[in-house]
Amino acid sequence: MKVMFLLYGDERVWADASAEERSRYMAQHDEFAAFLRNHGSIVAAEALSTVAAATTVRSREGAVVVTEGPFAELAEQLGGFYVAVLPSIDTAIEAVTLLPQYTVELRPVVDVDGL
């Protein structure tokens, strides 16, 4: 199964982290990525810019509205993602325990032929 891991957290945690803490976080990501590779494969993985760099675009009834920045102020922001092919959702859940403290949304990827 292909699954997307959406990583949510408070951007200030990373911004305020010491070099030692950042190194520890990255080591946890390395361990997580190794787990994914050992149990399947990684299709994609990226860190995202801060939410302040976001552009929100809405298209409603032929009108397009562009807003600089996020739509809403949230305690946690989407900071990155992984897409992996794994044998089961249980394997994905097990993998999450290796990451730093994030809220992780797991979403199975729908195989859409022809796109």
PDB file of C-alpha atoms in Angstrom:
ATOM      1  CA  MET A   1       0.000   0.000   0.000  1.00  0.00           C
ATOM      2  CA  LYS A   2       1.159   3.533  -0.710  1.00  0.00           C
ATOM      3  CA  VAL A   3       0.714   5.862   2.267  1.00  0.00           C
ATOM      4  CA  MET A   4       1.403   9.551   2.859  1.00  0.00           C
ATOM      5  CA  PHE A   5       2.743  10.711   6.205  1.00  0.00           C
ATOM      6  CA  LEU A   6       1.772  14.359   6.816  1.00  0.00           C
ATOM      7  CA  LEU A   7       3.942  15.788   9.615  1.00  0.00           C
ATOM      8  CA  TYR A   8       2.383  18.529  11.721  1.00  0.00           C
ATOM      9  CA  GLY A   9       4.172  20.403  14.484  1.00  0.00           C
ATOM     10  CA  ASP A  10       4.839  23.800  15.961  1.00  0.00           C
ATOM     11  CA  GLU A  11       7.346  25.598  13.698  1.00  0.00           C
ATOM     12  CA  ARG A  12       8.746  27.430  16.714  1.00  0.00           C
ATOM     13  CA  VAL A  13      10.091  24.162  18.152  1.00  0.00           C
ATOM     14  CA  TRP A  14      12.512  23.831  15.213  1.00  0.00           C
ATOM     15  CA  ALA A  15      13.264  27.568  15.089  1.00  0.00           C
ATOM     16  CA  ASP A  16      14.121  27.611  18.802  1.00  0.00           C
ATOM     17  CA  ALA A  17      15.986  24.269  18.831  1.00  0.00           C
ATOM     18  CA  SER A  18      19.686  24.168  19.664  1.00  0.00           C
ATOM     19  CA  ALA A  19      22.146  22.612  17.231  1.00  0.00           C
ATOM     20  CA  GLU A  20      22.189  19.495  19.433  1.00  0.00           C
ATOM     21  CA  GLU A  21      18.378  19.218  19.387  1.00  0.00           C
ATOM     22  CA  ARG A  22      18.276  19.713  15.594  1.00  0.00           C
ATOM     23  CA  SER A  23      20.890  17.009  15.191  1.00  0.00           C
ATOM     24  CA  ARG A  24      18.789  14.654  17.340  1.00  0.00           C
ATOM     25  CA  TYR A  25      15.652  15.421  15.286  1.00  0.00           C
ATOM     26  CA  MET A  26      17.504  14.698  12.046  1.00  0.00           C
ATOM     27  CA  ALA A  27      18.877  11.431  13.472  1.00  0.00           C
ATOM     28  CA  GLN A  28      15.284  10.410  14.253  1.00  0.00           C
ATOM     29  CA  HIS A  29      14.299  11.182  10.644  1.00  0.00           C
ATOM     30  CA  ASP A  30      17.250   9.085   9.441  1.00  0.00           C
ATOM     31  CA  GLU A  31      16.077   6.178  11.617  1.00  0.00           C
ATOM     32  CA  PHE A  32      12.507   6.609  10.345  1.00  0.00           C
ATOM     33  CA  ALA A  33      13.663   6.663   6.706  1.00  0.00           C
ATOM     34  CA  ALA A  34      15.780   3.540   7.267  1.00  0.00           C
ATOM     35  CA  PHE A  35      12.720   1.777   8.735  1.00  0.00           C
ATOM     36  CA  LEU A  36      10.636   2.723   5.683  1.00  0.00           C
ATOM     37  CA  ARG A  37      13.337   1.433   3.328  1.00  0.00           C
ATOM     38  CA  ASN A  38      13.696  -1.810   5.322  1.00  0.00           C
ATOM     39  CA  HIS A  39       9.927  -2.430   5.194  1.00  0.00           C
ATOM     40  CA  GLY A  40       9.165  -1.036   1.737  1.00  0.00           C
ATOM     41  CA  SER A  41      10.302   2.035  -0.144  1.00  0.00           C
ATOM     42  CA  ILE A  42      10.173   5.823   0.006  1.00  0.00           C
ATOM     43  CA  VAL A  43       8.471   7.426  -2.999  1.00  0.00           C
ATOM     44  CA  ALA A  44       8.958  11.056  -1.901  1.00  0.00           C
ATOM     45  CA  ALA A  45       9.951  13.064   1.155  1.00  0.00           C
ATOM     46  CA  GLU A  46      10.324  16.800   1.612  1.00  0.00           C
ATOM     47  CA  ALA A  47      10.473  19.443   4.317  1.00  0.00           C
ATOM     48  CA  LEU A  48       8.302  22.477   3.644  1.00  0.00           C
ATOM     49  CA  SER A  49       9.015  26.182   4.046  1.00  0.00           C
ATOM     50  CA  THR A  50       7.406  27.904   7.008  1.00  0.00           C
ATOM     51  CA  VAL A  51       3.712  28.627   6.910  1.00  0.00           C
ATOM     52  CA  ALA A  52       4.525  32.339   6.485  1.00  0.00           C
ATOM     53  CA  ALA A  53       5.761  31.494   2.958  1.00  0.00           C
ATOM     54  CA  ALA A  54       2.454  29.846   2.031  1.00  0.00           C
ATOM     55  CA  THR A  55       0.103  31.137  -0.629  1.00  0.00           C
ATOM     56  CA  THR A  56      -3.520  30.054  -0.334  1.00  0.00           C
ATOM     57  CA  VAL A  57      -5.524  29.927  -3.574  1.00  0.00           C
ATOM     58  CA  ARG A  58      -9.279  29.428  -3.686  1.00  0.00           C
ATOM     59  CA  SER A  59     -11.375  29.048  -6.799  1.00  0.00           C
ATOM     60  CA  ARG A  60     -15.095  29.544  -6.268  1.00  0.00           C
ATOM     61  CA  GLU A  61     -17.706  30.001  -8.975  1.00  0.00           C
ATOM     62  CA  GLY A  62     -15.152  31.248 -11.505  1.00  0.00           C
ATOM     63  CA  ALA A  63     -13.419  33.679  -9.129  1.00  0.00           C
ATOM     64  CA  VAL A  64      -9.885  33.098  -7.895  1.00  0.00           C
ATOM     65  CA  VAL A  65      -8.842  34.544  -4.544  1.00  0.00           C
ATOM     66  CA  VAL A  66      -5.144  34.516  -3.615  1.00  0.00           C
ATOM     67  CA  THR A  67      -4.094  35.058   0.001  1.00  0.00           C
ATOM     68  CA  GLU A  68      -0.470  35.394   1.052  1.00  0.00           C
ATOM     69  CA  GLY A  69       0.262  33.262   4.079  1.00  0.00           C
ATOM     70  CA  PRO A  70      -1.864  30.612   5.712  1.00  0.00           C
ATOM     71  CA  PHE A  71      -5.631  30.628   5.757  1.00  0.00           C
ATOM     72  CA  ALA A  72      -5.886  30.182   9.511  1.00  0.00           C
ATOM     73  CA  GLU A  73      -3.620  30.509  12.525  1.00  0.00           C
ATOM     74  CA  LEU A  74      -3.005  27.056  13.924  1.00  0.00           C
ATOM     75  CA  ALA A  75      -1.036  25.661  16.841  1.00  0.00           C
ATOM     76  CA  GLU A  76       0.527  23.100  14.488  1.00  0.00           C
ATOM     77  CA  GLN A  77       1.591  23.568  10.903  1.00  0.00           C
ATOM     78  CA  LEU A  78       2.242  21.096   8.090  1.00  0.00           C
ATOM     79  CA  GLY A  79       6.014  20.934   8.045  1.00  0.00           C
ATOM     80  CA  GLY A  80       6.775  18.083   5.704  1.00  0.00           C
ATOM     81  CA  PHE A  81       5.753  14.750   4.298  1.00  0.00           C
ATOM     82  CA  TYR A  82       6.858  11.303   3.276  1.00  0.00           C
ATOM     83  CA  VAL A  83       5.192   9.039   0.739  1.00  0.00           C
ATOM     84  CA  ALA A  84       6.138   5.382   1.166  1.00  0.00           C
ATOM     85  CA  VAL A  85       5.102   1.985  -0.108  1.00  0.00           C
ATOM     86  CA  LEU A  86       4.635  -0.333   2.876  1.00  0.00           C
ATOM     87  CA  PRO A  87       2.937  -3.676   3.462  1.00  0.00           C
ATOM     88  CA  SER A  88       0.231  -2.315   5.790  1.00  0.00           C
ATOM     89  CA  ILE A  89      -1.104   0.635   7.760  1.00  0.00           C
ATOM     90  CA  ASP A  90       0.167  -1.129  10.893  1.00  0.00           C
ATOM     91  CA  THR A  91       3.711  -0.871   9.538  1.00  0.00           C
ATOM     92  CA  ALA A  92       3.135   2.846   8.904  1.00  0.00           C
ATOM     93  CA  ILE A  93       1.908   3.315  12.477  1.00  0.00           C
ATOM     94  CA  GLU A  94       4.960   1.502  13.808  1.00  0.00           C
ATOM     95  CA  ALA A  95       7.213   3.778  11.743  1.00  0.00           C
ATOM     96  CA  VAL A  96       5.676   6.933  13.262  1.00  0.00           C
ATOM     97  CA  THR A  97       7.045   5.984  16.686  1.00  0.00           C
ATOM     98  CA  LEU A  98      10.561   6.671  15.349  1.00  0.00           C
ATOM     99  CA  LEU A  99       9.886  10.326  14.472  1.00  0.00           C
ATOM    100  CA  PRO A 100      10.261  13.358  16.732  1.00  0.00           C
ATOM    101  CA  GLN A 101       7.063  14.477  18.443  1.00  0.00           C
ATOM    102  CA  TYR A 102       4.741  15.406  15.592  1.00  0.00           C
ATOM    103  CA  THR A 103       1.106  14.918  14.933  1.00  0.00           C
ATOM    104  CA  VAL A 104       1.231  12.580  11.939  1.00  0.00           C
ATOM    105  CA  GLU A 105      -1.715  12.118   9.638  1.00  0.00           C
ATOM    106  CA  LEU A 106      -1.518   8.878   7.654  1.00  0.00           C
ATOM    107  CA  ARG A 107      -3.418   8.916   4.373  1.00  0.00           C
ATOM    108  CA  PRO A 108      -3.545   5.981   1.972  1.00  0.00           C
ATOM    109  CA  VAL A 109      -2.787   7.192  -1.551  1.00  0.00           C
ATOM    110  CA  VAL A 110      -5.490   6.467  -4.102  1.00  0.00           C
ATOM    111  CA  ASP A 111      -4.152   4.893  -7.281  1.00  0.00           C
ATOM    112  CA  VAL A 112      -5.765   6.943 -10.034  1.00  0.00           C
ATOM    113  CA  ASP A 113      -5.080   5.492 -13.454  1.00  0.00           C
ATOM    114  CA  GLY A 114      -4.471   7.904 -16.282  1.00  0.00           C
ATOM    115  CA  LEU A 115      -3.208  10.873 -14.259  1.00  0.00           C
TER     116      LEU A 115
END
